[in-house]
């Protein structure tokens, strides 16, 4: 079974109404995507499919953990992720332009590969800033890296000279009426 076969939904023979599909995503899933932000992870993707005569309504619920790199110290750590996304699939909409939430498949199709959608929706659930979760205001990052960062920052502050430009100091003495 290929990777694409694992994440394919056979919809042609499904009856009209709701169906549910559950997919397990492991480390090998992310290996097929070059330059992926996630290299390791374990997710459960629940897809609720509402079949209608000319379209499919898909609801993706994603829950799991990804091993990501901390933006502050560079160490890897496990990050819990959850997310929900929706997709509309028009059947027989060959002339329609696809967008982020609506895609079309030929009326001759009887299956749909959801691999790319699962990947994109997991990536979309990543926070913009990824740092170690701290406990009660404490930083959980690598202490050696934090010390080096603090040393660099204090060294730059010392080199930068006075914080205020002396040419503007005279403006502080001006009184407005």
Backbone as CSV, one residue per row, in Angstrom:
resi,resn,N_x,N_y,N_z,CA_x,CA_y,CA_z,C_x,C_y,C_z
1,UNK,0.845,-1.185,0.000,0.000,0.000,0.000,0.885,1.241,0.000
2,UNK,0.655,2.104,-0.949,1.447,3.332,-1.024,0.903,4.362,-0.045
3,UNK,1.680,5.404,0.166,1.279,6.476,1.077,-0.042,7.105,0.627
4,UNK,-0.207,7.305,-0.701,-1.428,7.922,-1.218,-2.641,7.030,-0.982
5,UNK,-2.460,5.714,-1.069,-3.578,4.796,-0.836,-4.087,4.867,0.598
6,UNK,-3.188,5.161,1.527,-3.579,5.227,2.935,-4.540,6.368,3.218
7,UNK,-4.463,7.425,2.438,-5.244,8.632,2.698,-6.201,8.951,1.549
8,UNK,-6.832,7.900,1.031,-7.781,8.035,-0.066,-9.179,7.685,0.430
9,UNK,-10.150,8.507,0.029,-11.548,8.256,0.377,-12.273,7.819,-0.888
10,UNK,-12.839,6.626,-0.843,-13.667,6.112,-1.940,-15.082,6.635,-1.710
11,UNK,-15.519,7.602,-2.501,-16.818,8.216,-2.248,-17.909,7.805,-3.232
12,UNK,-17.567,7.156,-4.343,-18.553,6.848,-5.377,-19.666,5.930,-4.866
13,UNK,-19.326,4.940,-4.086,-20.319,3.974,-3.632,-20.924,4.306,-2.264
14,UNK,-20.585,5.451,-1.720,-21.149,5.847,-0.432,-22.579,6.335,-0.614
15,UNK,-23.403,6.056,0.364,-24.771,6.552,0.305,-24.800,8.028,0.690
16,UNK,-25.829,8.729,0.270,-25.981,10.137,0.609,-26.146,10.262,2.121
17,UNK,-25.481,11.243,2.697,-25.537,11.443,4.145,-24.138,11.523,4.735
18,UNK,-24.093,11.394,6.057,-22.813,11.541,6.758,-22.061,10.221,6.866
19,UNK,-20.756,10.352,6.670,-19.821,9.235,6.844,-18.645,9.762,7.658
20,UNK,-17.966,8.870,8.345,-16.805,9.292,9.119,-15.606,8.428,8.771
21,UNK,-14.468,9.106,8.621,-13.210,8.434,8.323,-12.171,8.893,9.334
22,UNK,-11.351,7.950,9.794,-10.293,8.290,10.740,-8.964,7.824,10.150
23,UNK,-8.024,8.759,10.102,-6.694,8.472,9.566,-5.661,8.716,10.655
24,UNK,-4.682,7.840,10.719,-3.554,7.997,11.635,-2.366,8.518,10.846
25,UNK,-1.739,9.554,11.357,-0.587,10.170,10.699,0.618,9.986,11.613
26,UNK,1.677,9.420,11.068,2.912,9.178,11.823,4.089,9.867,11.119
27,UNK,5.283,9.643,11.638,6.495,10.276,11.117,6.674,10.078,9.611
28,UNK,6.398,8.878,9.111,6.612,8.577,7.693,5.753,9.459,6.789
29,UNK,4.633,9.924,7.275,3.754,10.812,6.501,4.481,12.103,6.138
30,UNK,5.211,12.677,7.081,5.871,13.963,6.875,7.125,13.849,6.011
31,UNK,7.681,12.650,5.900,8.887,12.444,5.100,8.645,12.678,3.617
32,UNK,7.410,12.522,3.156,7.122,12.696,1.729,7.044,14.171,1.311
33,UNK,7.058,15.082,2.276,6.981,16.507,1.978,8.348,17.143,2.185
34,UNK,8.925,17.613,1.093,10.246,18.218,1.145,10.180,19.529,1.921
35,UNK,11.168,19.780,2.752,11.262,21.005,3.568,10.069,21.193,4.497
36,UNK,9.524,20.122,5.009,8.382,20.208,5.915,8.802,20.836,7.240
37,UNK,7.944,21.679,7.794,8.215,22.277,9.103,8.123,21.235,10.205
38,UNK,7.421,20.157,9.936,7.294,19.058,10.898,8.030,17.857,10.334
39,UNK,8.937,17.320,11.128,9.658,16.128,10.706,9.151,14.881,11.414
40,UNK,8.660,15.073,12.619,8.134,13.967,13.414,6.800,14.403,13.993
41,UNK,5.885,13.458,14.076,4.598,13.782,14.667,3.682,12.582,14.691
42,UNK,2.660,12.685,15.487,1.647,11.647,15.598,0.290,12.335,15.732
43,UNK,-0.582,12.099,14.752,-1.872,12.768,14.717,-2.989,11.789,14.421
44,UNK,-4.159,12.148,14.882,-5.387,11.490,14.477,-6.193,12.531,13.721
45,UNK,-6.571,12.178,12.499,-7.354,13.085,11.664,-8.714,12.435,11.442
46,UNK,-9.729,13.098,11.958,-11.102,12.613,11.809,-11.768,13.457,10.720
47,UNK,-12.276,12.784,9.699,-12.937,13.488,8.605,-14.399,13.089,8.597
48,UNK,-15.244,14.090,8.738,-16.682,13.861,8.620,-17.080,14.281,7.213
49,UNK,-17.580,13.335,6.449,-17.943,13.584,5.061,-19.460,13.594,4.945
50,UNK,-19.987,14.665,4.419,-21.421,14.780,4.149,-21.567,14.680,2.635
51,UNK,-22.093,13.547,2.162,-22.229,13.362,0.718,-23.579,13.879,0.254
52,UNK,-23.529,14.696,-0.796,-24.726,15.178,-1.473,-24.623,14.762,-2.929
53,UNK,-25.637,15.021,-3.705,-25.630,14.532,-5.087,-24.520,15.144,-5.938
54,UNK,-24.222,16.425,-5.764,-23.213,17.066,-6.615,-22.018,17.602,-5.842
55,UNK,-21.959,17.333,-4.555,-20.812,17.823,-3.786,-20.589,16.984,-2.538
56,UNK,-19.392,17.135,-2.015,-19.001,16.517,-0.749,-18.608,17.637,0.194
57,UNK,-19.090,17.594,1.412,-18.691,18.548,2.445,-17.816,17.794,3.426
58,UNK,-16.573,18.221,3.566,-15.630,17.531,4.442,-15.263,18.420,5.615
59,UNK,-15.338,17.865,6.807,-14.894,18.547,8.015,-13.722,17.792,8.604
60,UNK,-12.588,18.450,8.713,-11.361,17.833,9.224,-11.172,18.249,10.681
61,UNK,-10.987,17.280,11.572,-10.624,17.553,12.964,-9.272,16.904,13.204
62,UNK,-8.319,17.723,13.597,-6.935,17.263,13.751,-6.535,17.382,15.207
63,UNK,-5.931,16.317,15.717,-5.460,16.326,17.096,-4.210,15.469,17.176
64,UNK,-3.179,16.008,17.836,-1.958,15.233,17.981,-0.799,16.064,18.458
65,UNK,0.398,15.502,18.281,1.631,16.178,18.700,2.613,16.162,17.551
66,UNK,3.335,17.276,17.446,4.400,17.395,16.461,5.681,17.757,17.191
67,UNK,6.784,17.241,16.711,8.082,17.627,17.244,8.550,18.792,16.387
68,UNK,8.677,19.956,17.012,9.064,21.179,16.296,10.290,21.792,16.943
69,UNK,10.901,22.715,16.244,12.077,23.416,16.745,11.636,24.692,17.456
70,UNK,12.196,24.926,18.626,11.884,26.126,19.403,12.456,27.346,18.684
71,UNK,11.633,28.387,18.535,12.085,29.616,17.883,13.103,30.375,18.725
72,UNK,13.133,30.137,20.019,14.027,30.873,20.910,15.387,30.194,21.040
73,UNK,15.386,28.887,21.356,16.672,28.230,21.636,17.101,27.218,20.572
74,UNK,16.207,26.836,19.675,16.575,25.906,18.606,16.451,24.440,18.955
75,UNK,16.158,24.101,20.218,15.979,22.705,20.598,14.610,22.207,20.137
76,UNK,14.531,20.908,19.869,13.246,20.319,19.496,12.430,20.018,20.748
77,UNK,11.117,20.114,20.614,10.220,19.770,21.716,8.873,19.340,21.143
78,UNK,8.128,18.510,21.878,6.803,18.096,21.397,5.776,19.199,21.656
79,UNK,4.960,19.483,20.640,3.954,20.535,20.719,2.594,19.933,20.404
80,UNK,1.649,20.079,21.329,0.288,19.592,21.095,-0.436,20.525,20.139
81,UNK,-1.126,19.938,19.172,-1.846,20.717,18.174,-3.266,20.194,17.999
82,UNK,-4.184,21.108,17.786,-5.551,20.759,17.414,-5.990,21.747,16.346
83,UNK,-6.905,21.324,15.527,-7.403,22.225,14.499,-8.616,21.662,13.807
84,UNK,-9.385,22.552,13.227,-10.564,22.175,12.443,-10.557,22.971,11.150
85,UNK,-10.843,22.288,10.062,-10.912,22.923,8.748,-12.070,22.306,7.977
86,UNK,-12.559,23.039,6.980,-13.661,22.560,6.155,-13.282,22.674,4.681
87,UNK,-13.801,21.733,3.902,-13.511,21.695,2.474,-14.782,21.289,1.741
88,UNK,-15.059,21.964,0.638,-16.187,21.625,-0.234,-15.612,21.055,-1.520
89,UNK,-16.099,19.885,-1.907,-15.643,19.239,-3.137,-16.830,19.178,-4.088
90,UNK,-16.719,19.885,-5.201,-17.772,19.880,-6.228,-17.487,18.736,-7.186
91,UNK,-18.466,17.900,-7.392,-18.321,16.767,-8.303,-18.813,17.194,-9.679
92,UNK,-17.950,17.043,-10.674,-18.321,17.417,-12.029,-18.157,18.895,-12.303
93,UNK,-17.406,19.585,-11.484,-17.191,21.016,-11.685,-15.880,21.274,-12.394
94,UNK,-15.679,20.657,-13.574,-14.407,20.761,-14.290,-14.027,22.193,-14.648
95,UNK,-15.009,23.041,-14.965,-14.700,24.392,-15.415,-14.543,25.385,-14.276
96,UNK,-14.710,24.944,-13.043,-14.647,25.846,-11.901,-13.203,26.046,-11.433
97,UNK,-12.862,27.260,-11.073,-11.542,27.534,-10.519,-11.517,27.100,-9.063
98,UNK,-10.484,26.359,-8.688,-10.347,25.922,-7.305,-9.873,27.083,-6.434
99,UNK,-10.292,27.081,-5.165,-9.743,28.028,-4.199,-9.426,27.252,-2.928
100,UNK,-9.143,27.948,-1.839,-8.694,27.273,-0.625,-9.753,26.386,0.010
101,UNK,-11.014,26.721,-0.145,-12.071,25.970,0.534,-12.958,25.176,-0.406
102,UNK,-12.836,25.411,-1.706,-13.657,24.700,-2.681,-12.743,24.127,-3.759
103,UNK,-12.840,22.819,-3.967,-12.104,22.164,-5.041,-13.111,21.395,-5.892
104,UNK,-12.729,21.089,-7.096,-13.616,20.330,-7.966,-12.908,19.070,-8.434
105,UNK,-13.707,18.041,-8.660,-13.198,16.786,-9.209,-14.079,16.414,-10.396
106,UNK,-13.530,15.734,-11.379,-14.341,15.322,-12.530,-15.461,14.370,-12.099
107,UNK,-16.545,14.383,-12.824,-17.673,13.503,-12.479,-17.301,12.033,-12.641
108,UNK,-16.241,11.736,-13.383,-15.786,10.351,-13.548,-14.992,9.848,-12.335
109,UNK,-14.620,10.740,-11.409,-13.839,10.330,-10.223,-14.712,9.549,-9.253
110,UNK,-14.095,8.568,-8.633,-14.807,7.814,-7.606,-14.044,7.793,-6.282
111,UNK,-12.896,8.486,-6.251,-12.115,8.559,-5.026,-11.387,9.894,-4.956
112,UNK,-10.944,10.210,-3.745,-10.245,11.468,-3.536,-9.084,11.236,-2.584
113,UNK,-7.908,11.683,-2.998,-6.719,11.604,-2.152,-6.690,12.848,-1.265
114,UNK,-6.732,12.668,0.044,-6.763,13.797,0.979,-5.411,14.029,1.647
115,UNK,-4.352,13.406,1.143,-3.017,13.532,1.735,-2.586,14.994,1.846
116,UNK,-2.662,15.723,0.743,-2.203,17.112,0.730,-3.041,17.979,1.669
117,UNK,-4.341,17.732,1.720,-5.204,18.519,2.611,-4.859,18.250,4.079
118,UNK,-4.635,16.991,4.417,-4.259,16.657,5.796,-2.968,17.370,6.165
119,UNK,-1.981,17.301,5.280,-0.702,17.955,5.547,-0.881,19.461,5.732
120,UNK,-1.570,20.100,4.811,-1.755,21.559,4.890,-2.511,21.959,6.148
121,UNK,-3.518,21.190,6.524,-4.306,21.545,7.703,-3.516,21.338,8.995
122,UNK,-2.625,20.355,9.014,-1.749,20.186,10.180,-0.788,21.372,10.263
123,UNK,-0.203,21.757,9.141,0.717,22.897,9.121,-0.012,24.175,9.536
124,UNK,-1.245,24.346,9.088,-2.017,25.532,9.471,-2.331,25.588,10.961
125,UNK,-2.313,24.445,11.617,-2.597,24.433,13.061,-1.374,24.804,13.905
126,UNK,-0.208,24.933,13.263,0.992,25.356,13.986,0.855,26.817,14.418
127,UNK,1.261,27.146,15.632,1.238,28.553,16.033,2.348,29.315,15.310
128,UNK,2.191,30.629,15.188,3.215,31.440,14.530,4.521,31.413,15.306
129,UNK,4.419,31.456,16.616,5.606,31.431,17.469,5.629,30.103,18.214
130,UNK,6.728,29.373,18.050,6.858,28.055,18.677,7.981,28.081,19.690
131,UNK,7.621,28.118,20.959,8.611,28.101,22.029,8.212,27.062,23.059
132,UNK,9.215,26.624,23.810,8.949,25.653,24.868,7.854,26.186,25.789
133,UNK,6.910,25.336,26.149,5.899,25.789,27.104,6.527,25.912,28.494
134,UNK,6.424,27.081,29.087,6.969,27.316,30.418,5.907,27.090,31.476
135,UNK,6.344,26.935,32.695,5.416,26.741,33.805,5.465,27.953,34.721
136,UNK,4.331,28.589,34.904,4.181,29.723,35.812,5.233,30.806,35.554
137,UNK,5.307,31.260,34.321,6.202,32.366,33.985,7.661,31.990,33.825
138,UNK,8.001,30.726,34.022,9.394,30.301,33.875,9.636,29.807,32.457
139,UNK,10.810,30.086,31.971,11.213,29.700,30.633,11.737,28.257,30.668
140,UNK,11.277,27.422,29.740,11.714,26.027,29.697,12.756,25.785,28.614
141,UNK,13.285,26.851,28.042,14.282,26.716,26.980,15.627,26.259,27.541
142,UNK,16.497,25.897,26.638,17.847,25.468,26.964,18.560,26.612,27.706
143,UNK,18.932,26.426,28.991,19.509,27.516,29.776,20.833,28.048,29.224
144,UNK,21.637,27.191,28.590,22.904,27.642,28.020,22.668,28.614,26.864
145,UNK,21.704,28.319,26.027,21.388,29.193,24.892,20.826,30.520,25.396
146,UNK,19.974,30.470,26.404,19.379,31.691,26.955,20.470,32.588,27.538
147,UNK,21.456,32.002,28.231,22.562,32.805,28.776,23.344,33.484,27.658
148,UNK,23.601,32.753,26.580,24.334,33.332,25.446,23.525,34.454,24.793
149,UNK,22.231,34.259,24.645,21.383,35.298,24.058,21.362,36.554,24.924
150,UNK,21.255,36.354,26.247,21.255,37.504,27.164,22.589,38.243,27.119
151,UNK,23.681,37.496,27.013,25.006,38.123,26.934,25.134,38.941,25.653
152,UNK,24.634,38.431,24.567,24.682,39.160,23.295,23.844,40.430,23.391
153,UNK,22.663,40.318,23.959,21.785,41.483,24.066,22.372,42.566,24.966
154,UNK,22.936,42.189,26.104,23.506,43.197,26.996,24.756,43.823,26.370
155,UNK,25.524,43.055,25.631,26.711,43.579,24.959,26.318,44.608,23.898
156,UNK,25.253,44.346,23.147,24.786,45.284,22.123,24.272,46.567,22.754
157,UNK,23.601,46.463,23.900,23.082,47.654,24.577,24.229,48.542,25.055
158,UNK,25.323,47.933,25.532,26.468,48.699,26.000,27.161,49.405,24.844
159,UNK,27.231,48.754,23.670,27.894,49.335,22.506,27.075,50.440,21.855
160,UNK,25.766,50.390,22.011,24.910,51.320,21.286,24.985,52.737,21.820
161,UNK,25.575,52.942,22.965,25.726,54.288,23.516,24.466,54.751,24.217
162,UNK,24.335,56.081,24.362,23.176,56.587,25.084,21.881,56.268,24.330
163,UNK,20.840,56.015,25.075,19.560,55.645,24.488,18.917,56.816,23.776
164,UNK,19.176,58.058,24.256,18.561,59.233,23.654,19.611,60.040,22.894
165,UNK,19.197,60.593,21.793,20.061,61.432,20.976,20.150,62.813,21.631
166,UNK,21.353,63.293,21.981,21.487,64.573,22.678,20.979,65.770,21.861
167,UNK,20.921,65.655,20.581,20.419,66.760,19.751,18.945,67.053,20.031
168,UNK,18.231,66.054,20.511,16.799,66.226,20.762,16.505,66.635,22.199
169,UNK,17.501,66.632,23.036,17.303,66.966,24.458,16.766,68.393,24.631
170,UNK,17.191,69.327,23.781,16.734,70.716,23.876,15.237,70.824,23.654
171,UNK,14.667,69.928,22.901,13.235,69.971,22.638,12.401,69.677,23.883
172,UNK,12.981,68.972,24.830,12.270,68.676,26.081,12.018,69.917,26.900
173,UNK,12.857,70.940,26.738,12.746,72.173,27.516,11.718,73.155,26.936
174,UNK,11.226,72.894,25.764,10.241,73.797,25.151,8.920,73.643,25.859
175,UNK,8.336,74.780,26.230,7.047,74.763,26.917,5.953,75.182,25.931
176,UNK,4.929,74.404,25.902,3.794,74.721,25.037,2.814,75.588,25.801
177,UNK,2.250,76.592,25.163,1.324,77.495,25.857,-0.077,76.939,25.900
